[in-house]
Coordinates of C-alpha atoms in Angstrom, one line a residue:
X42 CA 16.4 -223.3 105.7
X43 CA 12.9 -223.6 107.0
X44 CA 11.6 -223.4 103.4
X45 CA 13.7 -226.4 102.4
X46 CA 12.5 -228.6 105.2
X47 CA 8.9 -227.5 105.7
X48 CA 6.5 -230.4 106.0
X49 CA 2.7 -230.5 105.9
X50 CA 1.0 -231.9 109.0
X51 CA 1.7 -235.6 108.9
X52 CA -1.2 -237.9 108.1
X53 CA -2.6 -239.4 111.4
X54 CA -4.2 -242.8 110.7
X55 CA -7.2 -244.0 112.6
X56 CA -6.7 -246.8 115.1
X57 CA -8.8 -249.8 114.3
X58 CA -11.8 -250.4 116.6
X59 CA -13.8 -248.0 118.8
X60 CA -12.5 -244.8 120.3
X61 CA -10.6 -245.3 123.6
X62 CA -8.9 -242.9 125.9
X63 CA -5.5 -244.3 125.1
X64 CA -6.0 -244.0 121.3
X65 CA -7.4 -240.5 121.5
X66 CA -4.5 -239.4 123.8
X67 CA -2.1 -241.0 121.3
X68 CA -3.6 -238.8 118.5
X69 CA -3.1 -235.6 120.6
X70 CA 0.5 -236.6 121.7
X71 CA 1.5 -237.4 118.1
X72 CA 0.1 -234.2 116.7
X73 CA 1.6 -232.0 119.3
X74 CA 5.1 -232.9 117.9
X75 CA 4.2 -231.3 114.6
X76 CA 2.1 -228.4 115.8
X77 CA 4.4 -225.9 114.1
X78 CA 3.2 -227.2 110.7
X79 CA -0.2 -225.6 111.4
X80 CA -0.3 -221.7 111.6
X81 CA -2.4 -220.1 114.4
X82 CA -4.9 -218.8 111.8
X83 CA -5.8 -222.4 111.0
X84 CA -6.1 -223.6 114.5
X85 CA -8.9 -225.9 115.6
X86 CA -10.6 -223.0 117.5
X87 CA -10.6 -220.7 114.4
X88 CA -12.0 -223.4 112.2
X89 CA -14.9 -224.6 114.5
X90 CA -15.6 -220.9 115.3
X91 CA -15.8 -220.3 111.6
X92 CA -13.2 -217.6 111.6
X93 CA -11.2 -219.1 108.8
X94 CA -12.1 -218.6 105.1
X95 CA -12.5 -221.3 102.5
X96 CA -11.1 -223.8 101.9
X97 CA -10.7 -224.0 105.7
X98 CA -14.1 -222.8 106.9
X99 CA -16.2 -224.8 109.3
X100 CA -18.4 -226.0 106.5
X101 CA -15.3 -227.2 104.6
X102 CA -14.2 -229.0 107.7
X103 CA -17.6 -230.7 108.0
X104 CA -17.6 -231.6 104.3
X105 CA -14.1 -233.2 104.7
X106 CA -15.4 -235.3 107.6
X107 CA -18.5 -236.4 105.6
X108 CA -16.9 -237.1 102.2
X109 CA -13.3 -238.0 103.0
X110 CA -12.7 -239.2 106.6
X111 CA -16.3 -240.4 107.2
X112 CA -16.6 -239.4 110.8
X113 CA -18.7 -236.2 110.7
X114 CA -20.7 -237.3 113.7
X115 CA -17.8 -236.4 116.0
X116 CA -17.9 -232.7 115.0
X117 CA -21.7 -232.7 114.9
X118 CA -21.8 -234.0 118.5
X119 CA -19.1 -231.7 119.7
X120 CA -20.8 -228.6 118.4
X121 CA -24.0 -229.7 120.0
X122 CA -22.3 -230.3 123.3
X123 CA -20.7 -226.8 123.3
X124 CA -24.0 -225.2 122.6
X125 CA -25.8 -227.5 125.1
X126 CA -23.4 -226.6 127.9
X127 CA -24.0 -222.9 127.3
X128 CA -27.8 -223.3 127.4
X129 CA -27.7 -225.6 130.4
X130 CA -25.7 -223.2 132.6
X131 CA -27.8 -220.3 131.3
X132 CA -30.9 -222.0 132.8
X133 CA -32.2 -221.0 136.2
X134 CA -30.6 -222.4 139.3
X135 CA -33.9 -224.2 140.2
X136 CA -33.8 -226.1 136.8
X137 CA -30.1 -226.9 137.2
X138 CA -30.8 -228.3 140.6
X139 CA -33.1 -231.0 139.0
X140 CA -30.0 -232.3 137.1
X141 CA -27.1 -232.6 139.5
X142 CA -23.6 -233.2 138.3
X143 CA -22.8 -236.9 137.6
X144 CA -19.4 -236.5 139.2
X145 CA -16.8 -233.8 139.9
X146 CA -13.5 -234.5 138.2
X147 CA -10.7 -232.6 136.6
X148 CA -11.7 -231.9 133.1
X149 CA -8.7 -232.8 130.8
X150 CA -7.5 -231.0 127.7
X151 CA -5.3 -231.9 124.7
X152 CA -1.5 -231.9 124.7
X153 CA 0.8 -229.0 124.0
X154 CA 4.5 -228.4 124.2
X155 CA 4.1 -224.8 125.4
X156 CA 6.4 -224.0 128.3
X157 CA 3.7 -222.5 130.4
X158 CA 1.5 -225.6 130.4
X159 CA 1.8 -228.9 132.1
X160 CA 2.3 -232.2 130.4
X161 CA -0.4 -234.6 129.4
X162 CA -1.3 -237.5 131.6
X163 CA -4.0 -240.1 131.8
X164 CA -5.6 -240.9 135.1
X165 CA -8.1 -243.4 136.4
X166 CA -11.4 -242.3 137.8
X167 CA -14.2 -244.3 139.5
X168 CA -17.7 -243.9 138.4
X169 CA -19.5 -243.3 141.8
X170 CA -22.8 -244.7 140.6
X171 CA -21.3 -247.8 139.1
X172 CA -22.1 -250.5 141.6
X173 CA -19.7 -252.8 140.0
X174 CA -16.8 -250.6 141.0
X175 CA -15.5 -250.4 137.4
X176 CA -13.0 -247.6 136.6
X177 CA -12.4 -245.9 133.3
X178 CA -9.6 -243.7 132.1
X179 CA -10.1 -240.0 131.5
X180 CA -8.1 -237.8 129.1
X181 CA -6.0 -235.0 130.5
X182 CA -6.3 -231.8 128.5
X183 CA -5.0 -229.3 131.1
X184 CA -1.8 -228.7 129.1
X185 CA -3.3 -227.1 126.0
X186 CA -3.7 -223.4 125.5
X187 CA -7.2 -222.9 124.1
X188 CA -9.6 -220.0 124.3
X189 CA -13.0 -220.6 125.7
X190 CA -15.8 -221.3 123.3
X191 CA -17.4 -218.3 121.7
X192 CA -20.7 -219.7 122.8
X193 CA -19.8 -219.5 126.5
X194 CA -20.0 -216.3 128.4
X195 CA -17.6 -215.6 131.2
X196 CA -20.2 -216.7 133.8
X197 CA -20.9 -219.9 131.8
X198 CA -17.1 -220.6 131.6
X199 CA -16.8 -220.2 135.4
X200 CA -19.8 -222.5 135.9
X201 CA -18.1 -225.1 133.8
X202 CA -14.9 -224.6 135.6
X203 CA -16.6 -225.0 138.9
X204 CA -17.2 -228.6 138.1
X205 CA -13.5 -229.3 138.0
X206 CA -12.4 -230.9 141.2
X207 CA -10.7 -234.0 142.3
X208 CA -13.5 -234.9 144.6
X209 CA -15.9 -237.5 143.4
X210 CA -19.4 -237.8 144.7
X211 CA -22.8 -239.4 144.0
X212 CA -25.3 -237.5 141.9
X213 CA -28.0 -238.5 144.3
X214 CA -27.8 -236.8 147.7
X215 CA -28.2 -238.6 151.0
X216 CA -31.7 -237.2 151.3
X217 CA -32.6 -238.8 148.0
X218 CA -31.9 -242.2 149.5
X219 CA -35.2 -242.0 151.5
X220 CA -37.2 -240.6 148.5
X221 CA -39.8 -243.0 147.0
X222 CA -38.9 -244.4 143.6
X223 CA -41.9 -242.9 142.0
X224 CA -40.9 -239.4 143.0
X225 CA -37.3 -240.0 141.8
X226 CA -38.6 -241.1 138.3
X227 CA -40.8 -238.0 138.2
X228 CA -37.7 -235.8 139.0
X229 CA -35.9 -237.5 136.1
X230 CA -38.8 -236.7 133.7
X231 CA -39.0 -233.0 134.6
X232 CA -35.2 -232.5 134.3
X233 CA -34.3 -229.7 132.0
X234 CA -33.6 -230.7 128.4
X235 CA -34.6 -234.3 129.0
X236 CA -36.3 -234.6 125.6
X237 CA -33.2 -233.2 123.9
X238 CA -31.0 -235.6 125.7
X239 CA -33.2 -238.5 124.6
X240 CA -32.8 -237.3 121.0
X241 CA -29.1 -237.2 121.4
X242 CA -29.1 -240.8 122.8
X243 CA -31.2 -242.0 119.8
X244 CA -29.0 -240.2 117.3
X245 CA -25.4 -240.7 118.7
X246 CA -25.3 -243.2 121.5
X247 CA -27.7 -246.1 120.9
X248 CA -26.2 -249.0 118.9
X249 CA -27.2 -248.7 115.2
X250 CA -28.3 -245.1 115.5
X251 CA -28.1 -242.8 112.4
X252 CA -25.0 -241.0 113.7
X253 CA -23.6 -243.5 116.1
X254 CA -20.4 -242.5 117.7
X255 CA -17.6 -245.1 117.6
X256 CA -17.6 -245.9 121.3
X257 CA -16.7 -249.1 123.1
X258 CA -19.5 -251.0 124.7
X259 CA -18.1 -250.2 128.1
X260 CA -18.0 -246.5 127.6
X261 CA -21.4 -246.5 125.9
X262 CA -23.0 -248.3 128.8
X263 CA -21.3 -245.9 131.3
X264 CA -22.6 -242.8 129.5
X265 CA -26.1 -244.2 129.0
X266 CA -26.3 -245.0 132.7
X267 CA -25.2 -241.5 133.6
X268 CA -27.9 -240.0 131.3
X269 CA -30.5 -242.1 132.9
X270 CA -29.9 -240.2 136.1
X271 CA -29.2 -236.6 135.0
X272 CA -29.1 -234.3 132.0
X273 CA -26.1 -232.4 133.4
X274 CA -23.3 -231.9 130.8
X275 CA -20.9 -233.7 133.1
X276 CA -22.7 -237.0 132.3
X277 CA -21.3 -236.6 128.7
X278 CA -17.8 -235.5 129.7
X279 CA -16.2 -238.9 128.9
X280 CA -17.6 -238.9 125.4
X281 CA -17.0 -235.3 124.8
X282 CA -13.3 -235.5 125.8
X283 CA -12.7 -238.5 123.5
X284 CA -14.5 -236.8 120.6
X285 CA -12.6 -233.6 121.1
X286 CA -9.3 -235.4 121.3
X287 CA -10.0 -237.2 118.1
X288 CA -11.0 -234.0 116.4
X289 CA -8.0 -232.1 117.6
X290 CA -5.4 -234.8 117.3
X291 CA -6.6 -236.7 114.2
X292 CA -9.3 -235.0 112.1
X293 CA -8.0 -231.4 112.3
X294 CA -4.4 -232.0 111.2
X295 CA -5.5 -234.3 108.5
X296 CA -8.0 -231.7 107.3
X297 CA -5.3 -229.0 107.1
X298 CA -3.0 -231.4 105.2
X299 CA -5.9 -232.0 102.8
X300 CA -6.9 -228.4 102.5
X301 CA -3.4 -227.3 101.5
X302 CA -3.7 -229.4 98.3
X303 CA -5.0 -227.3 95.4
X304 CA -5.5 -230.1 92.9
X305 CA -7.8 -233.1 92.9
X306 CA -6.3 -236.6 92.8
X307 CA -6.5 -237.1 88.9
X308 CA -4.8 -233.7 88.4
X309 CA -2.1 -234.3 90.9
X310 CA -1.3 -237.7 89.4
X311 CA -1.2 -236.1 86.0
X312 CA 1.2 -233.4 87.1
X313 CA 3.4 -235.9 88.9
X314 CA 3.6 -238.2 85.9
X315 CA 4.4 -235.1 83.8
X316 CA 7.3 -234.3 86.1
X317 CA 8.6 -237.9 85.8
X318 CA 8.3 -237.6 82.0
X319 CA 10.5 -234.5 82.0
X320 CA 13.2 -236.2 84.2
X321 CA 13.2 -239.2 81.9
X322 CA 13.5 -236.9 78.9
X323 CA 16.5 -235.3 80.5
X324 CA 18.1 -238.7 80.9
X325 CA 17.3 -239.7 77.4
X326 CA 18.8 -236.4 76.1
X327 CA 21.9 -236.7 78.2
X328 CA 22.9 -240.2 77.3
X329 CA 23.4 -239.7 73.6
X330 CA 25.4 -236.5 74.3
X331 CA 27.6 -238.4 76.7
X332 CA 28.1 -241.3 74.2
X333 CA 28.7 -239.0 71.2
X334 CA 31.5 -236.8 70.0
X335 CA 29.5 -233.7 70.6
X336 CA 30.9 -231.0 72.8
X337 CA 30.1 -231.5 76.5
X338 CA 28.7 -228.0 76.7
X339 CA 25.6 -229.3 74.8
X340 CA 24.9 -231.3 77.9
X341 CA 23.7 -228.1 79.7
X342 CA 20.4 -228.5 77.8
X343 CA 19.4 -231.3 80.3
X344 CA 19.2 -228.7 83.1
X345 CA 15.8 -227.1 82.1
X346 CA 14.3 -230.6 81.8
X347 CA 15.7 -231.7 85.1
X348 CA 14.5 -228.5 86.8
X349 CA 11.0 -228.5 85.4
X350 CA 10.6 -232.3 86.2
X351 CA 11.8 -232.1 89.8
X352 CA 10.0 -228.8 90.4
X353 CA 6.5 -230.0 89.5
X354 CA 7.2 -233.5 90.9
X355 CA 8.2 -232.2 94.4
X356 CA 5.1 -229.9 94.4
X357 CA 2.8 -232.7 93.2
X358 CA 4.1 -235.0 95.9
X359 CA 2.7 -232.5 98.4
X360 CA -0.6 -232.2 96.5
X361 CA 0.1 -229.0 94.6
X362 CA -0.3 -228.2 91.0
X363 CA 2.3 -225.5 90.2
X364 CA 0.3 -224.2 87.2
X365 CA -3.0 -223.3 89.0
X366 CA -0.9 -222.1 92.0
X367 CA 0.4 -219.2 90.0
X368 CA -3.1 -217.6 90.4
X369 CA -3.7 -219.0 93.9
X370 CA -6.6 -221.2 92.8
X371 CA -7.7 -224.7 93.6
X372 CA -9.7 -227.3 91.7
X373 CA -13.3 -227.8 92.8
X374 CA -14.0 -230.8 94.9
X375 CA -16.2 -233.5 93.3
X376 CA -19.2 -232.6 95.5
X377 CA -18.7 -228.9 94.7
X378 CA -19.0 -229.4 91.0
X379 CA -22.7 -230.5 91.2
X380 CA -25.4 -229.2 93.4
X381 CA -28.9 -230.6 94.1
X382 CA -31.9 -228.4 93.4
X383 CA -29.7 -225.3 93.1
X384 CA -30.0 -222.9 90.2
X385 CA -29.1 -219.2 89.8
X386 CA -32.8 -218.4 89.7
X387 CA -33.0 -219.2 93.4
X388 CA -30.7 -216.2 94.0
X389 CA -33.0 -213.7 92.2
X390 CA -30.6 -213.0 89.3
X391 CA -31.7 -212.5 85.7
X392 CA -30.1 -213.7 82.5
X393 CA -28.1 -210.5 82.2
X394 CA -26.6 -210.8 85.7
X395 CA -26.1 -214.6 85.2
X396 CA -24.0 -213.9 82.1
X397 CA -21.6 -211.7 84.1
X398 CA -21.2 -214.1 87.1
X399 CA -17.8 -215.7 87.4
X400 CA -17.1 -219.2 88.6
X401 CA -16.1 -217.9 92.0
X402 CA -19.4 -215.9 92.3
X403 CA -21.5 -218.9 91.3
X404 CA -19.7 -221.3 93.6
X405 CA -20.0 -218.8 96.5
X406 CA -23.7 -218.6 96.0
X407 CA -24.1 -222.4 95.8
X408 CA -22.0 -222.7 98.9
X409 CA -24.3 -220.4 100.8
X410 CA -27.3 -222.4 99.7
X411 CA -25.7 -225.6 101.1
X412 CA -24.2 -224.1 104.2
X413 CA -25.4 -225.7 107.4
X414 CA -27.0 -228.8 106.0
X415 CA -24.5 -231.3 107.4
X416 CA -24.0 -229.1 110.5
X417 CA -27.5 -229.9 111.8
X418 CA -27.4 -231.8 115.2
X419 CA -30.3 -234.1 114.4
X420 CA -31.0 -235.6 111.1
X421 CA -30.3 -238.6 108.8
X422 CA -27.0 -240.4 108.6
X423 CA -24.0 -238.8 107.0
X424 CA -24.1 -241.2 104.1
X425 CA -23.7 -239.5 100.7
X426 CA -24.2 -242.4 98.3
X427 CA -27.6 -241.0 97.3
X428 CA -26.4 -237.6 96.4
X429 CA -26.6 -236.6 92.7
X430 CA -22.9 -235.6 92.4
X431 CA -21.7 -239.2 93.1
X432 CA -23.1 -240.7 89.8
X433 CA -22.4 -237.6 87.8
X434 CA -18.8 -237.5 88.8
X435 CA -18.3 -241.1 88.0
X436 CA -19.6 -240.4 84.5
X437 CA -17.2 -237.6 83.9
X438 CA -14.3 -238.2 81.4
X439 CA -10.8 -238.4 82.9
X440 CA -9.8 -235.4 80.9
X441 CA -12.6 -233.4 82.5
X442 CA -11.6 -234.6 86.0
X443 CA -8.0 -233.5 85.4
X444 CA -8.9 -230.0 83.9
X445 CA -11.9 -229.3 86.1
X446 CA -12.9 -225.7 87.0
X447 CA -11.0 -223.9 89.7
X448 CA -11.7 -221.3 92.3
X449 CA -9.7 -218.8 94.2
X450 CA -8.2 -219.7 97.6
X451 CA -9.7 -217.2 100.0
X452 CA -7.8 -218.1 103.2
X453 CA -4.5 -216.2 103.3
X454 CA -2.9 -218.7 105.7
X455 CA -3.4 -221.5 103.1
X456 CA -2.0 -219.3 100.3
X457 CA 1.1 -218.6 102.4
X458 CA 1.6 -222.4 103.1
X459 CA 1.2 -223.1 99.4
X460 CA 3.7 -220.4 98.6
X461 CA 6.1 -222.0 101.0
X462 CA 5.7 -225.4 99.5
X463 CA 6.1 -224.1 95.9
X464 CA 9.3 -222.2 96.9
X465 CA 10.5 -225.3 98.5
X466 CA 10.0 -227.3 95.3
X467 CA 11.8 -224.5 93.4
X468 CA 14.7 -224.7 95.8
X469 CA 15.0 -228.5 95.8
X470 CA 14.6 -228.7 92.0
X471 CA 17.4 -226.1 91.6
X472 CA 19.8 -228.0 93.9
X473 CA 19.1 -231.4 92.4
X474 CA 19.2 -230.1 88.9
X475 CA 22.5 -228.3 89.3
X476 CA 24.1 -231.5 90.8
X477 CA 22.8 -233.8 88.1
X478 CA 23.7 -231.3 85.3
X479 CA 27.2 -231.0 86.8
X480 CA 27.5 -234.7 86.9
X481 CA 26.4 -235.1 83.2
X482 CA 28.8 -232.3 82.1
X483 CA 31.7 -233.8 84.1
X484 CA 31.4 -237.3 82.7
X485 CA 34.1 -238.0 80.0
X486 CA 33.0 -238.5 76.4
X487 CA 32.6 -242.2 75.6
X488 CA 33.0 -241.6 71.8
X489 CA 30.7 -244.5 71.1
X490 CA 28.4 -242.7 68.7

């Protein structure tokens, strides 16, 4: 029965306006109810650690965020933060002492329904250096089971965990109160990674920056104030938690839902309309047989039309083309069909080798040449309107868009999900077609024709 009622991860719509703790927590809570739709091999950890194969690799995830959901800056910032935390806690103790923790607080984690984990909550915390006494909410993530980052050693993980405490304190010690302001400013300048933090501010936090995170003015001001005093990773915890919750609760399930589809939009619409045409043909065939003097056994010929129509329609409703699924292939995405400044000569292959390269081989080579471009921490905005493929794809004929080249689906977990959806379409098509055919056969002859 699980095949009959399997559903892809539901689409999680973005809340209007900037990211907030409540909206990010809502993403996580909503997604946790449908976590069984995503197999462990396609978990968030496996994707960001690049353990999954295409079309669910980390590069595929980044391309989805750039070209489809248009919020790639979240993943770019999160990957930088994970690496920055590792490097910060690998620095010498004397360097770390120059950048004390901004606060000590329980570091939250996303929601999970596992029995050995606690439930998600949201609590208020006070910013100890905020003279206005303002408070802000912090996400609770302590209820998710997640392995530590591959970039963090056991010692680094313990260092990060040592910052989790319910006690809040000022980043500046009591002795610093008597320190001249000039010496304080000098200590800020010599803090480790200060130039890198300044680049992060100019790329992700300042209003109008190239990869500006969608933060509220209140949260942005709080984080910028924290970074004025320290380069400790704890100064960015609020932003990191919201970004991670958005990635886990909204971007990741939507990406898996999108990656399961093996056809592009024109092809899926074509297949869906073909299915509807088969169903209409079955009705058109059945009506004359009911109204005529012909034997009712001729009405069984509506069954194959009903079956084919409902089969491909149910699969197309979930983004699958049954035809290319038979070979476990998927249509190339628009940006995969054209590459800038990439030719086979750049891979040191001659005309003889080029003639024997398959579409899969060529695409794999092009993918390697593009890999990591949008994963860079610092760079231009994630806009793609200037890329060559945009205009070229617009100029393609509709027929070419429908019957575009395809490539083999490498990730086994995706193939298994696609198999389950196709079997589900077969099962539902068989049930519905049998019922409708039985109804058509059972109707009495009208003897009109």
